[in-house]
Every structure is written in structure tokens, then in C-alpha cells.
Tab-separated table of C-alpha atoms and ligand atoms in Angstrom:
chain	number	residue	atom	x	y	z
A	4	UNK	CA	20.232	2.258	-28.436
A	5	UNK	CA	17.882	-0.334	-27.053
A	6	UNK	CA	14.135	0.117	-27.093
A	7	UNK	CA	12.283	1.727	-24.185
A	8	UNK	CA	11.338	-0.734	-21.466
A	9	UNK	CA	8.107	-0.920	-19.501
A	10	UNK	CA	7.591	-3.131	-16.467
A	11	UNK	CA	4.049	-4.432	-16.058
A	12	UNK	CA	2.928	-6.152	-12.899
A	13	UNK	CA	-0.223	-8.283	-12.875
A	14	UNK	CA	-1.795	-9.002	-9.477
A	15	UNK	CA	-3.458	-12.186	-8.267
A	16	UNK	CA	-6.946	-11.450	-9.629
A	17	UNK	CA	-5.508	-10.455	-13.019
A	18	UNK	CA	-3.984	-13.938	-13.381
A	19	UNK	CA	-6.632	-15.660	-11.228
A	20	UNK	CA	-7.835	-18.155	-13.872
A	21	UNK	CA	-6.553	-19.568	-17.156
A	22	UNK	CA	-8.981	-17.259	-18.993
A	23	UNK	CA	-7.563	-14.254	-17.154
A	24	UNK	CA	-4.038	-15.363	-18.053
A	25	UNK	CA	-5.045	-15.595	-21.730
A	26	UNK	CA	-6.540	-12.119	-21.467
A	27	UNK	CA	-3.312	-10.741	-19.969
A	28	UNK	CA	-1.343	-12.426	-22.756
A	29	UNK	CA	-3.558	-10.676	-25.348
A	30	UNK	CA	-2.887	-7.337	-23.652
A	31	UNK	CA	0.859	-7.906	-23.697
A	32	UNK	CA	0.739	-8.796	-27.403
A	33	UNK	CA	-0.915	-5.429	-28.047
A	34	UNK	CA	1.621	-3.429	-26.021
A	35	UNK	CA	4.446	-5.272	-27.697
A	36	UNK	CA	3.165	-4.216	-31.117
A	37	UNK	CA	3.956	-0.607	-30.204
A	38	UNK	CA	7.658	-1.525	-30.253
A	39	UNK	CA	8.315	-1.484	-26.531
A	40	UNK	CA	10.349	-3.991	-24.521
A	41	UNK	CA	8.290	-5.550	-21.767
A	42	UNK	CA	9.190	-7.232	-18.539
A	43	UNK	CA	6.193	-8.713	-16.761
A	44	UNK	CA	6.028	-9.465	-13.040
A	45	UNK	CA	3.235	-11.715	-11.815
A	46	UNK	CA	1.647	-12.515	-8.468
A	47	UNK	CA	0.365	-15.949	-7.562
A	48	UNK	CA	-3.141	-16.747	-8.823
A	49	UNK	CA	-5.705	-15.164	-6.454
A	50	UNK	CA	-6.051	-17.119	-3.204
A	51	UNK	CA	-3.053	-19.354	-3.932
A	52	UNK	CA	-0.678	-17.856	-1.358
A	53	UNK	CA	-3.294	-18.160	1.401
A	54	UNK	CA	-4.007	-21.741	0.381
A	55	UNK	CA	-0.328	-22.656	0.589
A	56	UNK	CA	-0.004	-20.942	3.971
A	57	UNK	CA	-2.973	-22.897	5.309
A	58	UNK	CA	-1.398	-26.136	4.155
A	59	UNK	CA	1.826	-25.258	5.984
A	60	UNK	CA	-0.089	-24.361	9.130
A	61	UNK	CA	-2.061	-27.565	9.067
A	62	UNK	CA	1.190	-29.524	9.291
A	63	UNK	CA	3.033	-27.315	11.743
A	64	UNK	CA	1.858	-24.861	14.409
A	65	UNK	CA	4.786	-22.613	13.786
A	66	UNK	CA	6.135	-23.480	10.331
A	67	UNK	CA	9.801	-22.664	9.779
A	68	UNK	CA	10.069	-19.474	7.747
A	69	UNK	CA	12.681	-20.911	5.438
A	70	UNK	CA	10.337	-23.689	4.324
A	71	UNK	CA	7.392	-21.289	4.094
A	72	UNK	CA	9.400	-19.174	1.673
A	73	UNK	CA	10.138	-22.056	-0.666
A	74	UNK	CA	6.498	-23.111	-0.482
A	75	UNK	CA	5.016	-19.651	-1.130
A	76	UNK	CA	7.426	-18.853	-3.951
A	77	UNK	CA	5.851	-21.688	-5.939
A	78	UNK	CA	2.589	-19.718	-6.335
A	79	UNK	CA	4.280	-17.029	-8.413
A	80	UNK	CA	6.255	-19.606	-10.414
A	81	UNK	CA	3.026	-21.253	-11.527
A	82	UNK	CA	1.546	-18.022	-12.880
A	83	UNK	CA	4.838	-16.986	-14.517
A	84	UNK	CA	5.210	-20.289	-16.366
A	85	UNK	CA	1.562	-20.350	-17.462
A	86	UNK	CA	1.680	-16.777	-18.758
A	87	UNK	CA	4.914	-17.489	-20.634
A	88	UNK	CA	3.210	-20.472	-22.294
A	89	UNK	CA	0.183	-18.360	-23.252
A	90	UNK	CA	2.522	-15.778	-24.784
A	91	UNK	CA	4.529	-18.386	-26.692
A	92	UNK	CA	1.264	-19.731	-28.148
A	93	UNK	CA	0.697	-16.200	-29.456
A	94	UNK	CA	4.080	-16.166	-31.167
A	95	UNK	CA	5.850	-14.057	-28.528
A	96	UNK	CA	9.346	-15.202	-27.489
A	97	UNK	CA	8.509	-15.228	-23.784
A	98	UNK	CA	10.601	-16.747	-20.984
A	99	UNK	CA	9.459	-17.304	-17.414
A	100	UNK	CA	11.982	-16.554	-14.688
A	101	UNK	CA	12.141	-17.274	-10.957
A	102	UNK	CA	13.605	-14.775	-8.496
A	103	UNK	CA	16.957	-16.529	-8.749
A	104	UNK	CA	16.989	-16.499	-12.543
A	105	UNK	CA	16.219	-12.785	-12.703
A	106	UNK	CA	19.040	-12.041	-10.237
A	107	UNK	CA	16.929	-10.840	-7.310
A	108	UNK	CA	19.253	-10.967	-4.322
A	109	UNK	CA	17.939	-10.376	-0.807
A	110	UNK	CA	18.980	-10.563	2.817
A	111	UNK	CA	18.065	-13.644	4.843
A	112	UNK	CA	14.998	-12.342	6.693
A	113	UNK	CA	12.748	-15.156	5.565
A	114	UNK	CA	9.111	-14.178	4.767
A	115	UNK	CA	9.938	-10.467	4.716
A	116	UNK	CA	13.306	-10.215	3.053
A	117	UNK	CA	14.777	-6.972	1.751
A	118	UNK	CA	16.276	-6.660	-1.681
A	119	UNK	CA	20.043	-6.135	-1.505
A	120	UNK	CA	20.976	-6.181	-5.181
A	121	UNK	CA	19.655	-7.149	-8.586
A	122	UNK	CA	22.110	-8.740	-10.960
A	123	UNK	CA	20.625	-7.567	-14.260
A	124	UNK	CA	23.201	-9.019	-16.629
A	125	UNK	CA	21.140	-11.960	-17.869
A	126	UNK	CA	17.891	-9.982	-17.981
A	127	UNK	CA	19.515	-7.268	-20.093
A	128	UNK	CA	20.904	-9.825	-22.503
A	129	UNK	CA	17.571	-11.602	-22.894
A	130	UNK	CA	15.687	-8.327	-23.398
A	131	UNK	CA	18.276	-7.319	-25.949
A	132	UNK	CA	17.548	-10.592	-27.753
A	133	UNK	CA	13.922	-9.518	-27.938
A	134	UNK	CA	12.459	-11.773	-25.261
A	135	UNK	CA	9.498	-10.845	-23.105
A	136	UNK	CA	10.504	-11.814	-19.572
A	137	UNK	CA	7.794	-13.105	-17.262
A	138	UNK	CA	9.131	-12.903	-13.736
A	139	UNK	CA	7.755	-14.634	-10.654
A	140	UNK	CA	7.263	-11.719	-8.219
A	141	UNK	CA	7.572	-11.674	-4.436
A	142	UNK	CA	10.744	-13.796	-4.314
A	143	UNK	CA	14.493	-13.691	-4.334
A	144	UNK	CA	17.470	-15.633	-3.040
A	145	UNK	CA	19.787	-14.909	-0.135
A	146	UNK	CA	23.558	-15.170	-0.119
A	147	UNK	CA	23.335	-18.913	0.646
A	148	UNK	CA	21.127	-19.438	-2.391
A	149	UNK	CA	18.004	-20.157	-0.325
A	150	UNK	CA	14.670	-18.870	-1.579
A	151	UNK	CA	13.255	-15.837	0.255
A	152	UNK	CA	10.006	-13.868	-0.106
A	153	UNK	CA	9.441	-10.141	0.267
A	154	UNK	CA	6.373	-10.006	2.522
A	155	UNK	CA	2.697	-10.105	1.591
A	156	UNK	CA	1.936	-8.021	-1.468
A	157	UNK	CA	5.649	-8.151	-2.318
A	158	UNK	CA	5.247	-8.553	-6.076
A	159	UNK	CA	4.586	-4.810	-6.306
A	160	UNK	CA	8.012	-4.251	-4.795
A	161	UNK	CA	9.632	-6.806	-7.139
A	162	UNK	CA	8.169	-4.912	-10.082
A	163	UNK	CA	9.378	-1.471	-8.994
A	164	UNK	CA	12.816	-2.785	-8.060
A	165	UNK	CA	13.227	-4.406	-11.482
A	166	UNK	CA	11.949	-1.265	-13.201
A	167	UNK	CA	14.571	0.788	-11.361
A	168	UNK	CA	17.409	-1.691	-11.908
A	169	UNK	CA	16.718	-1.997	-15.637
A	170	UNK	CA	16.030	1.700	-16.195
A	171	UNK	CA	12.409	1.203	-17.287
A	172	UNK	CA	10.550	4.352	-18.197
A	173	UNK	CA	7.589	3.426	-15.990
A	174	UNK	CA	6.136	0.649	-13.880
A	175	UNK	CA	2.507	-0.270	-14.503
A	176	UNK	CA	0.620	-2.089	-11.768
A	177	UNK	CA	-2.415	-3.958	-13.122
A	178	UNK	CA	-5.074	-4.878	-10.620
A	179	UNK	CA	-8.866	-5.233	-10.362
A	180	UNK	CA	-9.479	-1.537	-9.738
A	181	UNK	CA	-8.721	1.132	-12.303
A	182	UNK	CA	-6.757	3.424	-10.054
A	183	UNK	CA	-6.652	5.295	-6.787
A	184	UNK	CA	-9.940	6.858	-5.743
A	185	UNK	CA	-10.811	9.931	-3.682
A	186	UNK	CA	-12.521	7.510	-1.263
A	187	UNK	CA	-13.528	3.847	-1.093
A	188	UNK	CA	-16.334	3.638	-3.687
A	189	UNK	CA	-18.112	1.032	-1.548
A	190	UNK	CA	-18.490	3.702	1.124
A	191	UNK	CA	-18.787	6.817	-1.006
A	192	UNK	CA	-20.810	6.314	-4.209
A	193	UNK	CA	-19.544	9.682	-5.554
A	194	UNK	CA	-15.877	8.705	-5.195
A	195	UNK	CA	-13.786	9.692	-8.221
A	196	UNK	CA	-10.685	8.161	-9.738
A	197	UNK	CA	-7.664	10.437	-9.370
A	198	UNK	CA	-5.547	11.086	-12.468
A	199	UNK	CA	-2.412	11.939	-10.499
A	200	UNK	CA	-1.311	11.340	-6.934
A	201	UNK	CA	2.064	12.375	-5.519
A	202	UNK	CA	4.373	9.819	-3.895
A	203	UNK	CA	3.921	11.569	-0.538
A	204	UNK	CA	0.145	11.376	-0.794
A	205	UNK	CA	0.265	7.736	-1.878
A	206	UNK	CA	2.534	6.860	1.025
A	207	UNK	CA	0.101	8.444	3.479
A	208	UNK	CA	-2.807	6.669	1.798
A	209	UNK	CA	-1.047	3.305	1.784
A	210	UNK	CA	-0.137	3.600	5.449
A	211	UNK	CA	-3.736	4.578	6.229
A	212	UNK	CA	-4.948	1.316	4.783
A	213	UNK	CA	-5.335	1.889	1.015
A	214	UNK	CA	-4.668	-1.611	-0.248
A	215	UNK	CA	-3.843	-0.821	-3.886
A	216	UNK	CA	-0.093	-0.804	-3.392
A	217	UNK	CA	2.353	-2.220	-0.900
A	218	UNK	CA	3.908	0.657	1.089
A	219	UNK	CA	7.427	-0.558	0.371
A	220	UNK	CA	6.777	-0.440	-3.322
A	221	UNK	CA	5.741	3.232	-3.084
A	222	UNK	CA	8.787	4.043	-0.923
A	223	UNK	CA	11.021	2.408	-3.480
A	224	UNK	CA	9.377	4.209	-6.388
A	225	UNK	CA	9.657	7.517	-4.514
A	226	UNK	CA	13.314	7.013	-3.685
A	227	UNK	CA	14.239	6.343	-7.302
A	228	UNK	CA	11.542	8.572	-8.818
A	229	UNK	CA	10.080	5.698	-10.817
A	230	UNK	CA	6.628	6.696	-12.137
A	231	UNK	CA	3.983	4.174	-11.102
A	232	UNK	CA	0.698	3.712	-12.903
A	233	UNK	CA	-2.173	1.798	-11.334
A	234	UNK	CA	-4.552	0.392	-13.943
A	235	UNK	CA	-7.206	-2.292	-14.257
A	236	UNK	CA	-6.588	-5.385	-16.360
A	237	UNK	CA	-10.361	-5.947	-16.398
A	238	UNK	CA	-11.347	-3.003	-18.574
A	239	UNK	CA	-10.224	-2.049	-22.048
A	240	UNK	CA	-10.016	1.580	-21.004
A	241	UNK	CA	-6.462	2.736	-20.742
A	242	UNK	CA	-7.014	5.125	-17.864
A	243	UNK	CA	-5.468	4.779	-14.464
A	244	UNK	CA	-3.774	6.763	-11.737
A	245	UNK	CA	-0.249	8.078	-12.177
A	246	UNK	CA	1.826	8.235	-9.005
A	247	UNK	CA	4.760	10.574	-9.436
A	248	UNK	CA	6.638	13.547	-8.031
A	249	UNK	CA	4.721	16.719	-7.321
A	250	UNK	CA	5.124	19.162	-10.138
A	251	UNK	CA	6.474	22.318	-8.463
A	252	UNK	CA	5.045	24.478	-11.239
A	253	UNK	CA	1.533	23.229	-10.626
A	254	UNK	CA	-0.795	24.027	-7.812
A	255	UNK	CA	-1.586	20.898	-5.821
A	256	UNK	CA	-5.181	19.994	-4.986
A	257	UNK	CA	-5.754	20.939	-1.352
A	258	UNK	CA	-7.241	17.551	-0.583
A	259	UNK	CA	-6.851	14.440	-2.714
A	260	UNK	CA	-8.319	11.570	-0.785
A	261	UNK	CA	-10.236	10.549	2.272
A	262	UNK	CA	-9.625	7.288	4.035
A	263	UNK	CA	-11.485	5.409	6.714
A	264	UNK	CA	-9.392	2.943	8.709
A	265	UNK	CA	-11.612	0.516	10.595
A	266	UNK	CA	-8.728	-1.432	12.042
A	267	UNK	CA	-8.492	0.847	15.071
A	268	UNK	CA	-8.936	0.577	18.808
A	269	UNK	CA	-8.375	2.909	21.737
A	270	UNK	CA	-7.134	2.370	25.277
A	271	UNK	CA	-7.615	4.952	28.020
A	272	UNK	CA	-5.794	4.977	31.342
A	273	UNK	CA	-7.654	6.970	33.969
A	274	UNK	CA	-6.019	9.146	36.588
A	275	UNK	CA	-2.428	8.492	35.759
A	276	UNK	CA	-0.028	10.316	38.125
A	277	UNK	CA	1.442	13.273	36.266
A	278	UNK	CA	5.141	12.625	36.896
A	279	UNK	CA	8.289	12.325	34.804
A	280	UNK	CA	8.853	8.794	33.526
A	281	UNK	CA	5.228	7.693	33.536
A	282	UNK	CA	4.789	7.818	29.756
A	283	UNK	CA	7.915	5.699	29.366
A	284	UNK	CA	6.511	3.198	31.888
A	285	UNK	CA	3.376	2.909	29.787
A	286	UNK	CA	4.803	2.714	26.292
A	287	UNK	CA	8.017	0.753	26.800
A	288	UNK	CA	6.257	-2.538	27.610
A	289	UNK	CA	4.127	-2.088	24.479
A	290	UNK	CA	7.206	-1.476	22.344
A	291	UNK	CA	8.878	-4.573	23.813
A	292	UNK	CA	5.835	-6.588	22.739
A	293	UNK	CA	6.180	-5.059	19.217
A	294	UNK	CA	2.813	-3.339	19.506
A	295	UNK	CA	2.838	-0.047	17.665
A	296	UNK	CA	0.902	2.859	18.986
A	297	UNK	CA	-0.526	5.484	16.662
A	298	UNK	CA	-2.119	8.555	18.280
A	299	UNK	CA	-1.485	9.525	21.885
A	300	UNK	CA	-3.410	12.083	23.895
A	301	UNK	CA	-2.688	13.226	27.410
A	302	UNK	CA	-5.162	15.541	29.073
A	303	UNK	CA	-4.280	18.603	31.110
A	304	UNK	CA	-3.414	17.465	34.575
A	305	UNK	CA	-5.811	18.081	37.434
A	306	UNK	CA	-4.476	17.764	40.946
A	307	UNK	CA	-1.469	15.793	39.799
A	308	UNK	CA	-3.455	13.256	37.764
A	309	UNK	CA	-4.243	13.004	34.090
A	310	UNK	CA	-6.117	10.699	31.690
A	311	UNK	CA	-4.064	9.242	28.860
A	312	UNK	CA	-5.467	7.638	25.700
A	313	UNK	CA	-3.812	6.023	22.712
A	314	UNK	CA	-4.838	4.146	19.596
A	315	UNK	CA	-3.486	0.944	18.099
A	316	UNK	CA	-4.430	-1.733	15.573
A	317	UNK	CA	-7.584	-3.574	16.608
A	318	UNK	CA	-6.050	-7.038	16.466
A	319	UNK	CA	-3.488	-5.986	19.067
A	320	UNK	CA	-6.051	-4.683	21.559
A	321	UNK	CA	-6.356	-7.859	23.655
A	322	UNK	CA	-2.625	-8.303	24.030
A	323	UNK	CA	-2.177	-4.607	24.829
A	324	UNK	CA	-4.930	-4.740	27.464
A	325	UNK	CA	-3.164	-7.535	29.327
A	326	UNK	CA	-0.008	-5.393	29.385
A	327	UNK	CA	-1.862	-2.197	30.328
A	328	UNK	CA	-3.679	-3.811	33.243
A	329	UNK	CA	-0.308	-4.744	34.720
A	330	UNK	CA	1.169	-1.299	34.005
A	331	UNK	CA	-1.846	0.463	35.556
A	332	UNK	CA	-1.261	-1.397	38.842
A	333	UNK	CA	2.405	-0.439	38.881
A	334	UNK	CA	1.852	3.246	38.206
A	335	UNK	CA	-1.356	3.494	40.260
A	336	UNK	CA	-3.696	4.488	37.468
A	337	UNK	CA	-7.278	3.889	38.578
A	338	UNK	CA	-8.810	2.281	35.492
A	339	UNK	CA	-8.039	0.911	32.012
A	340	UNK	CA	-10.765	1.205	29.377
A	341	UNK	CA	-10.732	-0.462	25.940
A	342	UNK	CA	-12.791	0.768	22.997
A	343	UNK	CA	-12.819	-1.216	19.745
A	344	UNK	CA	-15.713	0.664	18.173
A	345	UNK	CA	-13.786	3.540	16.679
A	346	UNK	CA	-12.471	4.408	13.221
A	347	UNK	CA	-9.801	6.781	11.977
A	348	UNK	CA	-10.900	9.150	9.256
A	349	UNK	CA	-8.078	10.904	7.435
A	350	UNK	CA	-7.941	13.527	4.760
A	351	UNK	CA	-4.789	13.622	2.663
A	352	UNK	CA	-3.641	16.343	0.286
A	353	UNK	CA	-0.288	17.748	-0.789
A	354	UNK	CA	-1.882	21.207	-1.074
A	355	UNK	CA	-2.294	21.337	2.708
A	356	UNK	CA	1.317	22.475	2.849
A	357	UNK	CA	0.321	25.814	1.425
A	358	UNK	CA	-3.338	26.097	2.466
A	359	UNK	CA	-4.656	26.728	5.926
A	360	UNK	CA	-8.148	26.023	7.169
A	361	UNK	CA	-8.417	22.357	6.184
A	362	UNK	CA	-8.570	21.132	9.770
A	363	UNK	CA	-11.105	23.820	10.703
A	364	UNK	CA	-13.311	22.793	7.789
A	365	UNK	CA	-13.140	19.146	8.825
A	366	UNK	CA	-14.133	19.952	12.400
A	367	UNK	CA	-16.979	22.197	11.248
A	368	UNK	CA	-18.326	19.536	8.873
A	369	UNK	CA	-18.233	16.828	11.524
A	370	UNK	CA	-19.908	19.037	14.110
A	371	UNK	CA	-22.629	20.055	11.630
A	372	UNK	CA	-23.399	16.334	11.394
A	373	UNK	CA	-23.379	15.860	15.165
A	374	UNK	CA	-20.286	13.710	15.054
A	375	UNK	CA	-18.050	13.935	18.071
A	376	UNK	CA	-14.292	13.885	17.491
A	377	UNK	CA	-12.488	11.679	20.002
A	378	UNK	CA	-8.905	12.342	18.953
A	379	UNK	CA	-7.075	14.420	16.352
A	380	UNK	CA	-3.643	14.183	14.776
A	381	UNK	CA	-2.059	16.012	11.891
A	382	UNK	CA	0.980	15.805	9.663
A	383	UNK	CA	2.157	18.123	6.922
A	384	UNK	CA	-0.263	16.704	4.357
A	385	UNK	CA	-2.821	14.848	6.505
A	386	UNK	CA	-5.467	15.436	9.157
A	387	UNK	CA	-6.834	12.400	11.013
A	388	UNK	CA	-9.779	12.240	13.395
A	389	UNK	CA	-10.925	9.327	15.518
A	390	UNK	CA	-14.722	9.054	15.642
A	391	UNK	CA	-17.179	6.402	16.763
A	392	UNK	CA	-17.527	3.591	14.257
A	393	UNK	CA	-21.279	4.097	13.891
A	394	UNK	CA	-20.605	7.502	12.296
A	395	UNK	CA	-18.079	6.321	9.697
A	396	UNK	CA	-20.243	6.339	6.588
A	397	UNK	CA	-21.865	9.665	7.419
A	398	UNK	CA	-18.536	11.283	8.299
A	399	UNK	CA	-16.753	10.148	5.154
A	400	UNK	CA	-19.585	11.175	2.838
A	401	UNK	CA	-20.066	14.544	4.564
A	402	UNK	CA	-16.362	15.347	4.239
A	403	UNK	CA	-16.219	14.133	0.638
A	404	UNK	CA	-19.063	16.594	-0.099
A	405	UNK	CA	-17.656	19.442	1.968
A	406	UNK	CA	-14.356	19.348	0.064
A	407	UNK	CA	-16.149	18.832	-3.249
A	408	UNK	CA	-13.995	15.828	-3.986
A	409	UNK	CA	-16.380	14.380	-6.565
A	410	UNK	CA	-15.534	17.172	-9.024
A	411	UNK	CA	-12.242	17.370	-10.847
A	412	UNK	CA	-10.007	20.288	-9.851
A	413	UNK	CA	-10.897	23.242	-12.079
A	414	UNK	CA	-7.413	23.779	-13.532
A	415	UNK	CA	-7.507	23.065	-17.257
A	416	UNK	CA	-3.742	23.212	-17.618
A	417	UNK	CA	-3.424	20.538	-14.962
A	418	UNK	CA	-5.042	17.982	-17.215
A	419	UNK	CA	-2.744	18.593	-20.143
A	420	UNK	CA	0.334	18.298	-17.961
A	421	UNK	CA	-0.904	15.009	-16.554
A	422	UNK	CA	-1.487	13.444	-19.922
A	423	UNK	CA	1.985	14.392	-21.022
A	424	UNK	CA	3.549	12.912	-17.930
A	425	UNK	CA	1.849	9.582	-18.402
A	426	UNK	CA	3.346	9.178	-21.822
A	427	UNK	CA	6.969	10.050	-21.473
A	428	UNK	CA	9.027	10.097	-18.381
B	517	LIG	N1	1.366	-13.705	-3.612
B	517	LIG	C1	1.879	-12.847	-2.605
B	517	LIG	C2	0.752	-12.427	-1.668
B	517	LIG	O1	-0.377	-12.849	-1.838
B	517	LIG	C3	2.591	-11.664	-3.167
B	517	LIG	C4	1.779	-10.746	-4.035
B	517	LIG	O2	0.701	-11.097	-4.504
B	517	LIG	O3	2.228	-9.618	-4.285
B	517	LIG	O4	0.976	-11.706	-0.750
B	518	MG	MG1	-1.125	-7.506	-4.445
């Protein structure tokens, strides 16, 4: 029987300088001493990918994606080779590997390719021979043998995919924060690190703008039930956040996290005729322009007319307004109003499935603070409210207090279970 395998992924800040790379190498030496096989996935050194992209853009207005992929993949190769050297200096038989060498096969969608298969034969052999593999993340090759990349933040996905393909017992994501928090600590000083978050919660959080993990990486981990652990490579403390399946035997916290998405804007069409087909007339042109719409609200119709509002990402507001002004003329709406000064505040918690009253408590808390709610949407484990941007800090802090998110859930047994899960999976 071969030894247990752990995949560790180090993000751009963790390998941002030669000193940081040496520090990561020291960490790996320590983990290795506990008799575990390790495969390391690295990102490019912090800022490197952006720098390379800028260089491409300074030579070409619309750089060919195929060339961009080859260019960007070099960032990860640099950190992989440097880390392998640092490990070899420490007596560890390390080998750096590109996407091709590790067998990462993808489709041909350059700059956002999807993994199609991982040929693990060579990796298995090298691990068996006791090597530590240091893999350049974010990249693969297509059927023609051309280099592809997996989309920004794609090294997270490389790491989970390799963990799954090689049957690792867990995938550790090292970054500059020590886990997933109840709220952004820059906004909420009382924010607390969560010990455990379910895949479903993490997916909601990632799609609401939590930047710790790429959404695809969480989807992948969820699909194959690969436990993910988010940790900091900047502290010696070994604590982090475990992202795993909900434990059906345990009661879930009603709310786990609160997010504030500032990348929001709202468009309102006034006095839209209330007839079949109108909504399609409005949203089809947006879909054709690849603009995704988030919340939609249509008021009760008065004398055959209704106001209709929807939200979208702020950077798409200008383009959407051009389209909406045309649409409004065609459908005889009287006015189109844009509002970029809004935010989306969302509360996420797996326990909402079995608890009622969360939405009511949110509304009560916001009204007690004189904050007007502009729009509301809910899913099974999430309630989102659109409010004016000027209220964001107050709203987030008031809700964090109202749901007592700064204190750990009271359940003592919950803690024991968590600790056990982190160790063996
Ligand atoms: N270097 C790539 C990026 O900056 C991939 C990654 O870091 O995960 O997006
Ligand atoms: Mg990243």
C-alpha cells in the first residue's frame, strides 16, 4: 500500500518572493517528515499573470488567446521550478512539472479551458519513487498538444482535479488568509473564522464574491467529495477552514456567513406595457450580448403598465443601458433609470433549510437601522437584499450582530466532530 497523499496548493502571495518560496519549502519539509506523500500545485508569483497580460496587450489590442495561454502558463512554470530547486537544496527529491508533464488534458477553449482527463501514470510512478511533485497550476494541453489555461484563479481547480485523480485524502489551499470568515474582516471587525463550511455554502459564498476559492474548484470538490482546507501560509498556526459535506447527524448553523457584493447595479424600466412577450423582449437582447442578469422584480400592474427592475454586474451597466434605451423605445416604456450606487447583502447558511424566520429577522434588523430594502431574493440557503451603497457597512455589521455571528455555535459536540474530520477523510 502506498502512503497517503495530500495535495497542497500555494497561491501567488505564498510564492510571491524568493523568501516566501523558501518559507513554503520549509513547510513542505515539515509535512513530509510526517510520512505523507505530497503533490504541490503553485500559482504564478503574485502580480506575474497581470504583468504578462499587460505585456501582451501592449503589443496587440486583441491578443490571440492561443498565444496568451502559452505566455501566461510561463508564470506558474517559474514558481514551480524555483520551489523545486528550494526543496532540492533541502534534500527533498522534488521535481517540477508543467501541465503537459503532469498529464493535464483539456479542451481547446483557450484562456478558460476545461479539464477533460488527467493521465496520472507518470505522476503515480514518480510519487511511488518518493518524489515530491511541484506542479505548475492553471495550465494543461489540448488534443493538439497546445498549451491551454483554466481561467483566472485556475490553479485552485488544478489542485482539486489532481487531488481527485490521484485519490488524495485532502486538498489544502494555502493563501494569505487563514480561512473563510463569517464576514469580510475589513468591514466587520468582529468577523470570525469558520471551522467548517459545507460545499453548498461555499458555492453560494464564492458566487457572491468571496474571493478565497475559484467557484469551479468548489464545484469540482463537491462533485467528487474532496475535502478542501483553506489555510494561511503566513502563520505557523495550523488552523483553517474545512470545506466538506454537511454532516447529516449534526445540526447546521442557521447562518454561516454574510457577504456584501459591491459589484452591483440596477436598471429600472418605467411603465412597461403589461403584455405577454414583453419580458422576453427585454431580456433576450441582454442575453445575446452575454450580459447576465441577477435579480428581477416586476411590480403589480396598474392600468396595464408596470415598472420592472433588474440587477447586473456594475461593469456591464453602460453596455446594458445602451441596449435598454433601444428596447424601451420598441416596447414603449416611458423611462430607463440606472443606479450604480447599490450593494447586495446576502446571508448564507445551510441551517436555513430547516429554520424559518431568517428573512423576517433580516428585514427587522435592517428596518431598525432605517435601511430601506430595494430588492429581495432568496434561495434554499441564502437571503439577499439590495440596499443603497451608503448603508453597506452599517447593514453588514447590524446583521452580523443580530445573528450573533461573532460567537461560535454553542454545540460542544460539533467541535469534536470537526477536528476528527480534518484529520482523516
Ligand atoms: N496565475 C493565475 C491567475 O492569476 C492562476 C492562479 O493564480 O490560480 O489567475
Ligand atoms: Mg488564486
